[in-house]
Amino acid sequence: MAVKPDIEIAREADKRPIQEIGATLGIPPEHLLPYGHDKAKVAQDFISGLSGRPDGKLILVTAINPTPAGEGKTTTTVGLGDGLSRIGKKAAVCIREASLGPNFGMKGGAAGGGRAQIVPMEDMNLHFTGDFHAITSAHNLLAAMIDNHIYWGNEQEIDLRRVVWRRVVDMNDRALRHTVTSLGGVANGFPRESGFDITVASEVMAILCLADDLSDLQRRLGDMIVAYRRDRSPVLARDIGADGAMTVLLKDAMQPNLVQTLEHTPAFVHGGPFANIAHGCNSVIATRTALKLSDYVVTEAGFGADLGAEKFFDIKCRKAGLHPDCVVLVATVRALKMNGGLQKDELADENVTAVTEGCANLGRHIQNLKGFGVPVVVAINHFIGDTDAEIAAVHDYVAGQGAEAYLCKHWAEGGAGIEALATRVTEIADAGMAQFAPLYADDTPLWQKIECIAERIYHAHEVTADTRVRDQLAQWEAQGYGNLPVCMAKTQYSFSTDPGLRGAPEGHVVPVREVRLSAGAGFVVAICGEIMTMPGLPRRPAAENIRLGADGEIEGLF
Amino acid sequence: MAVKPDIEIAREADKRPIQEIGATLGIPPEHLLPYGHDKAKVAQDFISGLSGRPDGKLILVTAINPTPAGEGKTTTTVGLGDGLSRIGKKAAVCIREASLGPNFGMKGGAAGGGRAQIVPMEDMNLHFTGDFHAITSAHNLLAAMIDNHIYWGNEQEIDLRRVVWRRVVDMNDRALRHTVTSLGGVANGFPRESGFDITVASEVMAILCLADDLSDLQRRLGDMIVAYRRDRSPVLARDIGADGAMTVLLKDAMQPNLVQTLEHTPAFVHGGPFANIAHGCNSVIATRTALKLSDYVVTEAGFGADLGAEKFFDIKCRKAGLHPDCVVLVATVRALKMNGGLQKDELADENVTAVTEGCANLGRHIQNLKGFGVPVVVAINHFIGDTDAEIAAVHDYVAGQGAEAYLCKHWAEGGAGIEALATRVTEIADAGMAQFAPLYADDTPLWQKIECIAERIYHAHEVTADTRVRDQLAQWEAQGYGNLPVCMAKTQYSFSTDPGLRGAPEGHVVPVREVRLSAGAGFVVAICGEIMTMPGLPRRPAAENIRLGADGEIEGLF
């Protein structure tokens, strides 16, 4: 079947008024706060009233390690939601919001692809409902209040060299990575080194996505560490008096956004934390709301399962008390071939050997996921060029791992192309087979948590770190932060810290270069390798070709 | 009559669904893009279809020079709108949007006051419909693209020392006034001095408020000067390729916002440029839309009439082809007393002499406004403590100036308190007495334009400037910018450049310290004195007391 470009499909979508989508979930129109005719926020008052209701089943969509060939994790998340709707189930999809800045570098992205998309695609790539702008404002208000506090006498005795709270902007702007601020004389404060990150890297973003409600949001914002004194004791956002005003700025942003798939399945698109220095999942409040309002909720996590699913389980589910019922692990024949050693320009011809070799990556993820006590099904996201022999090789391999694989054609056919997987997922979820448990206990020492993830998920031989890093972890344990989970920041392209090592490497070393404490979000970040928190624009940014055409349509964004 | 605090009145407002407000203007619901239930944008498509309709009457509300006693210009604008509605006229109000940043320093402001307010007040002090965030994004995208252009080879040969495009943030953050960016090594670009202004000071804001439509917006954005080459030739935003993407970011923000007064008069709240380095009026597109949809449009301009009304006439009306039909000049007895020499703590007792002396300020404004060919009526915005004798003194003085004054009690009584003024304004507007003409011709040399304003509006004796300033003006004239109007940036507290000189000073000197070219907005800014484009927070910022109360209500913002 010929499929048009994503943007054409999205523009031709037969969108229903958002009130109709809300009605399928039982949300009365007065509790839907519309943003135009095709987007809405679900009112906090309505959400608060849902707490007594039973939860639907929670299905996580994750993937093998990403390759340039593409896996289609979001496409499968959306397609599975539509597949569930097609077989008569009350389903909803939960995904993350897109960041504005990167769209002006490379082209903007669809939420899904082909016949499995969420709309309105253009709004979702631009300002959407303003959540990220609210996060930017709240983050930068705190930054302004810190410098203002220092300016007016520094009662908290902040060490100017140890202000760890930077500023953010939702833009790819390398010029802001390292700055000196407060220049220009006495009236402008005390000059100091600082810089900007992109908004999705803000701890405020991670907090918005983990908070139970507005009062939990305010408490967590207050807990954030913004600086240290000369005696190394932390200064919190609460000490600066910023937590209340930040909460007020985030009041609307905390309400989940409701949109729809091309086939009118309700989709909650809310929050978008980085998947390296943060946990990479959509908001807890959106997931919980979806679970209260529908029988099956399909959600996804960032990057491959080694990072995304592990953080989904060990951070989001642990902290929010969520109990996933089934995991769908997405693979494509093309991506397996690349994991089997092929380059991107070698994917056109049939190569069953490469597929089979690449399946080692798939197999490792299957076993890892089973370790969390949640049943795993493999979705083979079909590409036009896949051959029957290649697909059969995947089926055989997965069967050998004690799991099932389903060929899914949702990209070309929408929900109709993924009915078999949808049916099987409901069977598994309804059977209550899952016995979810996180990987490690809360009271495991921080360093052992890192070792546990590296050994059991990455199959590493050893974790290394300077004394400085280990001392820092010990200090945080002494300060009462020892029971936090760990958020690993490493390359998404490999189980190891070497992005070139595809497949299922073993015996490698994981070097922990730096650790950071996100005390408000509630995790310790272990950074393994270079992590960029402020991207730059390419030589020829997409922005140069973006404009409004004569017909009022946006050109060049996609 | 006892009147509650503004915030209580606003919270108790009997708001109608925004679709009902739109319906009173004949806007079909499909052309109203809702933001929640009480805010909406009017769709561009609908606006485009209005061009053939006749215009309603345009009424400008302006004021004497502001004093700490308060004049109530916005309150009178709102009240007059409600007064017109009460006497059976189809009226609309047009005002500016509030800036987010300053609310975290001092307390947030009502849009109007007492029984003459626009709602929802809290949203209007927070993110509203996201327009300012869109402007911030568009502005900073251009900044990122300039540094990116330099980074990748600097094809335009920008002189790094002469990048005039700074960044913006909608926050009071003195630490960002002067910065050094692109530090940290080769990967982050070429270090250079720069800084941030508050978003309302962005030329993008001025352009959004002056553009006819999206294509005019794109053209003007492209015309902005962002830097100079070593030969002093200007580099435009168009040369950097940013104009199209900026327009796409501003596509929604260009659509006017519709809200309502407490008495359900439609209110367009759109755009908010600085009133010193920009023209200080709400958007042309909102004013024009209101004129097409209602019979009487009441709008206001920033600061006192010497700055606000002059710029409204010479910049906004000149460029947009608007023909104001009547001017309402707002004064209060208290502010007149301060213009008559009293301090704020001396206002409690009756003092007819001070009122009469302060009327010199009022009289100067009346004569100035008449000079534009538009009939003037004085609104005495009533305060509880005003005495009959003081009010009578104002009436007598105004009569002596060949004008009429009306005592207006809209603050305490809403539209019912301002019916007499409303009736008189409709008589004047309907009589077609106005013969509007701007102060100077387009082809007057730039320096003479400055002199013309200083002499005829400020009653200055002389305008002074360095050769450097005069040479700059001459250079711009040679480059084809000579027919632009002039935007004066001086203190709003006096006709002179000395904020302490109240009343009606004469014979003073106006020193032009600096001139700037806003080539996209289409005016030359003449800066007389210190103009702050990035405010700071006070010692105890309001933000420290802002939080969500247990009942979910915002505390401390007002």
mmCIF file of N, CA, C and O in Angstrom, chain A residues 29-30 32 34-37 127 133 137 148 151-152 167 171 173-175 177-183 187-188 196 218 241 244-245 249 537-539 543-544 546-547, chain B residues 29-30 32 34-37 127 133 137 148 151-152 167 171 173-175 177-183 187-188 196 218 241 244-245 249 537-539 543-544 546-547:
data_model
loop_
_atom_site.group_PDB
_atom_site.id
_atom_site.type_symbol
_atom_site.label_atom_id
_atom_site.label_comp_id
_atom_site.label_asym_id
_atom_site.label_seq_id
_atom_site.Cartn_x
_atom_site.Cartn_y
_atom_site.Cartn_z
ATOM 1 N N PRO A 29 -17.593 18.065 29.240
ATOM 2 C CA PRO A 29 -16.948 19.201 28.549
ATOM 3 C C PRO A 29 -16.488 20.309 29.485
ATOM 4 O O PRO A 29 -15.483 20.962 29.201
ATOM 5 N N GLU A 30 -17.177 20.503 30.605
ATOM 6 C CA GLU A 30 -16.737 21.589 31.501
ATOM 7 C C GLU A 30 -15.405 21.268 32.173
ATOM 8 O O GLU A 30 -14.740 22.155 32.692
ATOM 9 N N LEU A 32 -12.932 19.797 30.463
ATOM 10 C CA LEU A 32 -11.914 19.835 29.409
ATOM 11 C C LEU A 32 -11.628 21.292 29.118
ATOM 12 O O LEU A 32 -12.526 22.040 28.737
ATOM 13 N N PRO A 34 -10.213 23.595 26.630
ATOM 14 C CA PRO A 34 -9.761 23.492 25.247
ATOM 15 C C PRO A 34 -8.635 24.466 24.915
ATOM 16 O O PRO A 34 -8.544 25.553 25.493
ATOM 17 N N TYR A 35 -7.757 24.058 24.012
ATOM 18 C CA TYR A 35 -6.741 24.911 23.388
ATOM 19 C C TYR A 35 -6.984 24.770 21.896
ATOM 20 O O TYR A 35 -6.488 23.834 21.277
ATOM 21 N N GLY A 36 -7.760 25.674 21.338
ATOM 22 C CA GLY A 36 -8.258 25.452 19.984
ATOM 23 C C GLY A 36 -9.302 24.350 20.011
ATOM 24 O O GLY A 36 -9.845 24.021 21.075
ATOM 25 N N HIS A 37 -9.567 23.760 18.848
ATOM 26 C CA HIS A 37 -10.651 22.776 18.754
ATOM 27 C C HIS A 37 -10.157 21.347 18.837
ATOM 28 O O HIS A 37 -10.966 20.424 18.912
ATOM 29 N N HIS A 127 4.226 25.334 19.765
ATOM 30 C CA HIS A 127 4.035 25.681 21.185
ATOM 31 C C HIS A 127 3.110 24.723 21.923
ATOM 32 O O HIS A 127 3.063 24.741 23.150
ATOM 33 N N HIS A 133 6.985 26.167 27.821
ATOM 34 C CA HIS A 133 7.224 27.580 28.117
ATOM 35 C C HIS A 133 7.027 27.851 29.617
ATOM 36 O O HIS A 133 7.755 28.640 30.217
ATOM 37 N N SER A 137 9.828 29.277 32.167
ATOM 38 C CA SER A 137 9.587 30.442 33.031
ATOM 39 C C SER A 137 9.863 30.111 34.490
ATOM 40 O O SER A 137 10.507 30.888 35.205
ATOM 41 N N ASN A 148 19.333 37.370 42.507
ATOM 42 C CA ASN A 148 18.774 38.491 43.260
ATOM 43 C C ASN A 148 19.060 38.354 44.754
ATOM 44 O O ASN A 148 19.361 39.337 45.441
ATOM 45 N N TYR A 151 22.568 39.334 45.247
ATOM 46 C CA TYR A 151 22.689 40.786 45.047
ATOM 47 C C TYR A 151 22.320 41.576 46.290
ATOM 48 O O TYR A 151 22.973 42.533 46.662
ATOM 49 N N TRP A 152 21.231 41.141 46.945
ATOM 50 C CA TRP A 152 20.707 41.921 48.077
ATOM 51 C C TRP A 152 21.311 41.502 49.408
ATOM 52 O O TRP A 152 20.741 41.786 50.461
ATOM 53 N N ARG A 167 20.454 28.305 33.782
ATOM 54 C CA ARG A 167 19.205 28.766 33.176
ATOM 55 C C ARG A 167 18.846 27.846 32.009
ATOM 56 O O ARG A 167 19.664 27.019 31.602
ATOM 57 N N MET A 171 15.655 25.984 22.990
ATOM 58 C CA MET A 171 16.285 26.394 21.735
ATOM 59 C C MET A 171 17.642 25.706 21.661
ATOM 60 O O MET A 171 18.273 25.485 22.694
ATOM 61 N N ASP A 173 21.116 26.333 21.176
ATOM 62 C CA ASP A 173 21.894 27.572 21.148
ATOM 63 C C ASP A 173 23.224 27.351 21.855
ATOM 64 O O ASP A 173 23.378 27.629 23.046
ATOM 65 N N ARG A 174 24.210 26.893 21.075
ATOM 66 C CA ARG A 174 25.499 26.542 21.671
ATOM 67 C C ARG A 174 26.186 27.735 22.313
ATOM 68 O O ARG A 174 27.002 27.558 23.216
ATOM 69 N N ALA A 175 25.853 28.932 21.859
ATOM 70 C CA ALA A 175 26.494 30.123 22.426
ATOM 71 C C ALA A 175 26.169 30.300 23.901
ATOM 72 O O ALA A 175 26.867 31.017 24.616
ATOM 73 N N ARG A 177 25.985 27.773 26.147
ATOM 74 C CA ARG A 177 26.461 26.671 26.999
ATOM 75 C C ARG A 177 27.291 27.166 28.171
ATOM 76 O O ARG A 177 27.144 26.704 29.283
ATOM 77 N N HIS A 178 28.191 28.080 27.879
ATOM 78 C CA HIS A 178 29.035 28.637 28.936
ATOM 79 C C HIS A 178 29.008 30.157 28.824
ATOM 80 O O HIS A 178 29.336 30.700 27.766
ATOM 81 N N THR A 179 28.610 30.800 29.904
ATOM 82 C CA THR A 179 28.489 32.251 29.891
ATOM 83 C C THR A 179 29.105 32.820 31.160
ATOM 84 O O THR A 179 29.342 32.104 32.128
ATOM 85 N N VAL A 180 29.343 34.114 31.123
ATOM 86 C CA VAL A 180 29.581 34.859 32.355
ATOM 87 C C VAL A 180 28.464 35.888 32.455
ATOM 88 O O VAL A 180 28.183 36.609 31.493
ATOM 89 N N THR A 181 27.794 35.918 33.595
ATOM 90 C CA THR A 181 26.652 36.817 33.772
ATOM 91 C C THR A 181 26.956 37.857 34.843
ATOM 92 O O THR A 181 28.016 37.830 35.479
ATOM 93 N N SER A 182 26.017 38.769 35.039
ATOM 94 C CA SER A 182 26.125 39.844 36.044
ATOM 95 C C SER A 182 27.313 40.763 35.786
ATOM 96 O O SER A 182 27.874 41.330 36.725
ATOM 97 N N LEU A 183 27.689 40.908 34.526
ATOM 98 C CA LEU A 183 28.738 41.855 34.174
ATOM 99 C C LEU A 183 28.155 43.266 34.112
ATOM 100 O O LEU A 183 26.949 43.454 34.201
ATOM 101 N N ALA A 187 25.508 47.621 39.703
ATOM 102 C CA ALA A 187 24.042 47.510 39.629
ATOM 103 C C ALA A 187 23.583 46.183 39.075
ATOM 104 O O ALA A 187 22.401 45.839 39.175
ATOM 105 N N ASN A 188 24.495 45.426 38.485
ATOM 106 C CA ASN A 188 24.090 44.180 37.841
ATOM 107 C C ASN A 188 24.502 42.932 38.618
ATOM 108 O O ASN A 188 24.314 41.827 38.148
ATOM 109 N N PHE A 196 23.433 27.892 30.060
ATOM 110 C CA PHE A 196 22.047 27.493 29.797
ATOM 111 C C PHE A 196 22.009 26.050 29.295
ATOM 112 O O PHE A 196 22.858 25.629 28.519
ATOM 113 N N GLN A 218 4.966 21.248 44.516
ATOM 114 C CA GLN A 218 5.547 22.355 45.284
ATOM 115 C C GLN A 218 6.608 21.843 46.261
ATOM 116 O O GLN A 218 7.666 22.461 46.422
ATOM 117 N N GLY A 241 12.972 30.803 48.521
ATOM 118 C CA GLY A 241 11.567 31.238 48.507
ATOM 119 C C GLY A 241 10.911 31.155 47.146
ATOM 120 O O GLY A 241 9.939 31.856 46.864
ATOM 121 N N GLY A 244 6.907 28.344 45.782
ATOM 122 C CA GLY A 244 5.496 28.690 45.614
ATOM 123 C C GLY A 244 5.218 29.342 44.272
ATOM 124 O O GLY A 244 4.298 28.950 43.542
ATOM 125 N N ALA A 245 6.026 30.339 43.929
ATOM 126 C CA ALA A 245 5.807 31.053 42.667
ATOM 127 C C ALA A 245 6.025 30.127 41.475
ATOM 128 O O ALA A 245 5.319 30.214 40.461
ATOM 129 N N LEU A 249 3.343 29.140 38.480
ATOM 130 C CA LEU A 249 3.649 29.195 37.044
ATOM 131 C C LEU A 249 3.362 27.857 36.354
ATOM 132 O O LEU A 249 3.133 27.816 35.149
ATOM 133 N N LEU A 537 22.916 24.203 16.591
ATOM 134 C CA LEU A 537 22.255 24.100 15.285
ATOM 135 C C LEU A 537 23.275 23.623 14.251
ATOM 136 O O LEU A 537 24.464 23.910 14.370
ATOM 137 N N PRO A 538 22.815 22.890 13.231
ATOM 138 C CA PRO A 538 23.737 22.465 12.176
ATOM 139 C C PRO A 538 24.090 23.621 11.215
ATOM 140 O O PRO A 538 23.521 24.707 11.311
ATOM 141 N N ARG A 539 25.021 23.356 10.313
ATOM 142 C CA ARG A 539 25.474 24.386 9.367
ATOM 143 C C ARG A 539 24.307 25.015 8.611
ATOM 144 O O ARG A 539 24.247 26.229 8.425
ATOM 145 N N ALA A 543 15.541 25.776 10.150
ATOM 146 C CA ALA A 543 14.856 27.068 10.278
ATOM 147 C C ALA A 543 14.976 27.913 9.012
ATOM 148 O O ALA A 543 14.072 28.678 8.675
ATOM 149 N N GLU A 544 16.104 27.781 8.302
ATOM 150 C CA GLU A 544 16.305 28.610 7.107
ATOM 151 C C GLU A 544 15.257 28.327 6.029
ATOM 152 O O GLU A 544 15.014 29.161 5.161
ATOM 153 N N ILE A 546 12.082 27.114 6.845
ATOM 154 C CA ILE A 546 10.729 27.125 7.408
ATOM 155 C C ILE A 546 10.085 28.473 7.116
ATOM 156 O O ILE A 546 10.685 29.514 7.331
ATOM 157 N N ARG A 547 8.876 28.434 6.588
ATOM 158 C CA ARG A 547 8.111 29.671 6.409
ATOM 159 C C ARG A 547 6.648 29.336 6.189
ATOM 160 O O ARG A 547 6.296 28.174 6.035
ATOM 161 N N PRO B 29 -18.671 30.274 16.397
ATOM 162 C CA PRO B 29 -17.808 29.508 17.310
ATOM 163 C C PRO B 29 -16.646 28.815 16.618
ATOM 164 O O PRO B 29 -15.584 28.661 17.209
ATOM 165 N N GLU B 30 -16.819 28.406 15.364
ATOM 166 C CA GLU B 30 -15.707 27.708 14.703
ATOM 167 C C GLU B 30 -14.550 28.656 14.413
ATOM 168 O O GLU B 30 -13.432 28.208 14.165
ATOM 169 N N LEU B 32 -13.604 30.966 16.636
ATOM 170 C CA LEU B 32 -13.019 31.316 17.940
ATOM 171 C C LEU B 32 -12.191 30.137 18.399
ATOM 172 O O LEU B 32 -12.717 29.037 18.566
ATOM 173 N N PRO B 34 -10.642 28.564 21.334
ATOM 174 C CA PRO B 34 -10.693 28.751 22.785
ATOM 175 C C PRO B 34 -9.389 28.386 23.471
ATOM 176 O O PRO B 34 -8.657 27.505 23.017
ATOM 177 N N TYR B 35 -9.087 29.082 24.562
ATOM 178 C CA TYR B 35 -8.010 28.749 25.497
ATOM 179 C C TYR B 35 -8.693 28.673 26.849
ATOM 180 O O TYR B 35 -8.857 29.685 27.531
ATOM 181 N N GLY B 36 -9.091 27.477 27.227
ATOM 182 C CA GLY B 36 -9.983 27.352 28.375
ATOM 183 C C GLY B 36 -11.361 27.850 27.976
ATOM 184 O O GLY B 36 -11.679 27.972 26.781
ATOM 185 N N HIS B 37 -12.193 28.163 28.982
ATOM 186 C CA HIS B 37 -13.581 28.527 28.706
ATOM 187 C C HIS B 37 -13.808 30.032 28.665
ATOM 188 O O HIS B 37 -14.897 30.478 28.299
ATOM 189 N N HIS B 127 0.444 33.160 32.061
ATOM 190 C CA HIS B 127 0.843 32.854 30.677
ATOM 191 C C HIS B 127 -0.165 33.337 29.634
ATOM 192 O O HIS B 127 0.146 33.370 28.463
ATOM 193 N N HIS B 133 5.393 34.228 25.189
ATOM 194 C CA HIS B 133 6.320 33.103 25.064
ATOM 195 C C HIS B 133 6.688 32.885 23.591
ATOM 196 O O HIS B 133 7.837 32.560 23.268
ATOM 197 N N SER B 137 10.419 33.071 22.025
ATOM 198 C CA SER B 137 10.990 31.997 21.203
ATOM 199 C C SER B 137 11.477 32.518 19.858
ATOM 200 O O SER B 137 12.569 32.162 19.413
ATOM 201 N N ASN B 148 25.037 30.944 15.333
ATOM 202 C CA ASN B 148 25.279 29.740 14.544
ATOM 203 C C ASN B 148 25.880 30.093 13.176
ATOM 204 O O ASN B 148 26.762 29.411 12.667
ATOM 205 N N TYR B 151 29.424 30.876 13.736
ATOM 206 C CA TYR B 151 30.135 29.640 14.070
ATOM 207 C C TYR B 151 30.525 28.847 12.828
ATOM 208 O O TYR B 151 31.625 28.309 12.728
ATOM 209 N N TRP B 152 29.603 28.777 11.867
ATOM 210 C CA TRP B 152 29.825 27.934 10.694
ATOM 211 C C TRP B 152 30.518 28.668 9.555
ATOM 212 O O TRP B 152 30.453 28.217 8.416
ATOM 213 N N ARG B 167 19.403 38.879 23.363
ATOM 214 C CA ARG B 167 18.392 37.863 23.638
ATOM 215 C C ARG B 167 17.338 38.452 24.581
ATOM 216 O O ARG B 167 17.551 39.524 25.151
ATOM 217 N N MET B 171 11.275 38.021 32.214
ATOM 218 C CA MET B 171 11.651 37.857 33.613
ATOM 219 C C MET B 171 12.450 39.092 34.018
ATOM 220 O O MET B 171 13.157 39.647 33.180
ATOM 221 N N ASP B 173 15.551 40.078 35.510
ATOM 222 C CA ASP B 173 16.770 39.331 35.832
ATOM 223 C C ASP B 173 17.991 40.182 35.511
ATOM 224 O O ASP B 173 18.564 40.098 34.422
ATOM 225 N N ARG B 174 18.380 40.988 36.497
ATOM 226 C CA ARG B 174 19.479 41.942 36.255
ATOM 227 C C ARG B 174 20.788 41.247 35.909
ATOM 228 O O ARG B 174 21.645 41.834 35.254
ATOM 229 N N ALA B 175 20.943 39.981 36.342
ATOM 230 C CA ALA B 175 22.188 39.256 36.066
ATOM 231 C C ALA B 175 22.405 39.058 34.567
ATOM 232 O O ALA B 175 23.527 38.781 34.136
ATOM 233 N N ARG B 177 21.702 41.363 32.190
ATOM 234 C CA ARG B 177 21.831 42.617 31.430
ATOM 235 C C ARG B 177 23.089 42.642 30.568
ATOM 236 O O ARG B 177 23.060 43.068 29.431
ATOM 237 N N HIS B 178 24.192 42.230 31.180
ATOM 238 C CA HIS B 178 25.456 42.191 30.433
ATOM 239 C C HIS B 178 26.090 40.830 30.632
ATOM 240 O O HIS B 178 26.350 40.423 31.764
ATOM 241 N N THR B 179 26.354 40.146 29.538
ATOM 242 C CA THR B 179 26.917 38.791 29.612
ATOM 243 C C THR B 179 28.043 38.663 28.597
ATOM 244 O O THR B 179 28.183 39.487 27.689
ATOM 245 N N VAL B 180 28.840 37.614 28.802
ATOM 246 C CA VAL B 180 29.728 37.151 27.736
ATOM 247 C C VAL B 180 29.277 35.736 27.397
ATOM 248 O O VAL B 180 29.107 34.897 28.282
ATOM 249 N N THR B 181 29.036 35.485 26.124
ATOM 250 C CA THR B 181 28.528 34.183 25.690
ATOM 251 C C THR B 181 29.565 33.479 24.809
ATOM 252 O O THR B 181 30.619 34.031 24.509
ATOM 253 N N SER B 182 29.232 32.242 24.426
ATOM 254 C CA SER B 182 30.103 31.409 23.580
ATOM 255 C C SER B 182 31.451 31.128 24.224
ATOM 256 O O SER B 182 32.447 30.944 23.529
ATOM 257 N N LEU B 183 31.476 31.071 25.539
ATOM 258 C CA LEU B 183 32.697 30.684 26.239
ATOM 259 C C LEU B 183 32.835 29.165 26.243
ATOM 260 O O LEU B 183 31.919 28.457 25.854
ATOM 261 N N ALA B 187 34.157 24.482 20.440
ATOM 262 C CA ALA B 187 32.860 23.897 20.091
ATOM 263 C C ALA B 187 31.693 24.825 20.396
ATOM 264 O O ALA B 187 30.574 24.590 19.937
ATOM 265 N N ASN B 188 31.962 25.881 21.184
ATOM 266 C CA ASN B 188 30.863 26.754 21.587
ATOM 267 C C ASN B 188 30.858 28.101 20.875
ATOM 268 O O ASN B 188 30.055 28.968 21.210
ATOM 269 N N PHE B 196 20.691 40.355 27.735
ATOM 270 C CA PHE B 196 19.268 40.059 27.580
ATOM 271 C C PHE B 196 18.433 41.283 27.947
ATOM 272 O O PHE B 196 18.736 41.985 28.903
ATOM 273 N N GLN B 218 6.094 38.830 8.283
ATOM 274 C CA GLN B 218 7.301 38.163 7.780
ATOM 275 C C GLN B 218 8.239 39.168 7.113
ATOM 276 O O GLN B 218 9.457 39.120 7.300
ATOM 277 N N GLY B 241 18.334 34.285 7.347
ATOM 278 C CA GLY B 241 17.347 33.260 6.994
ATOM 279 C C GLY B 241 16.371 32.932 8.104
ATOM 280 O O GLY B 241 15.797 31.843 8.143
ATOM 281 N N GLY B 244 11.327 33.500 8.104
ATOM 282 C CA GLY B 244 10.248 32.536 7.891
ATOM 283 C C GLY B 244 9.944 31.736 9.142
ATOM 284 O O GLY B 244 8.781 31.619 9.555
ATOM 285 N N ALA B 245 10.979 31.195 9.762
ATOM 286 C CA ALA B 245 10.759 30.380 10.964
ATOM 287 C C ALA B 245 10.199 31.226 12.103
ATOM 288 O O ALA B 245 9.360 30.760 12.881
ATOM 289 N N LEU B 249 6.641 30.657 14.144
ATOM 290 C CA LEU B 249 6.521 30.656 15.613
ATOM 291 C C LEU B 249 5.481 31.658 16.103
ATOM 292 O O LEU B 249 4.929 31.504 17.197
ATOM 293 N N LEU B 537 14.797 42.485 40.248
ATOM 294 C CA LEU B 537 13.838 42.181 41.310
ATOM 295 C C LEU B 537 14.193 43.000 42.549
ATOM 296 O O LEU B 537 15.365 43.298 42.782
ATOM 297 N N PRO B 538 13.207 43.350 43.356
ATOM 298 C CA PRO B 538 13.489 44.077 44.597
ATOM 299 C C PRO B 538 14.051 43.149 45.677
ATOM 300 O O PRO B 538 14.095 41.927 45.502
ATOM 301 N N ARG B 539 14.454 43.741 46.783
ATOM 302 C CA ARG B 539 15.047 42.980 47.891
ATOM 303 C C ARG B 539 14.135 41.843 48.343
ATOM 304 O O ARG B 539 14.586 40.728 48.601
ATOM 305 N N ALA B 543 7.505 37.265 44.461
ATOM 306 C CA ALA B 543 7.553 35.814 44.240
ATOM 307 C C ALA B 543 7.693 35.033 45.535
ATOM 308 O O ALA B 543 7.183 33.921 45.659
ATOM 309 N N GLU B 544 8.385 35.611 46.513
ATOM 310 C CA GLU B 544 8.594 34.888 47.778
ATOM 311 C C GLU B 544 7.285 34.590 48.495
ATOM 312 O O GLU B 544 7.220 33.672 49.310
ATOM 313 N N ILE B 546 4.267 34.268 46.758
ATOM 314 C CA ILE B 546 3.295 33.676 45.842
ATOM 315 C C ILE B 546 3.292 32.166 46.033
ATOM 316 O O ILE B 546 4.337 31.533 46.058
ATOM 317 N N ARG B 547 2.110 31.604 46.193
ATOM 318 C CA ARG B 547 1.984 30.148 46.251
ATOM 319 C C ARG B 547 0.530 29.769 46.030
ATOM 320 O O ARG B 547 -0.351 30.614 46.002
#
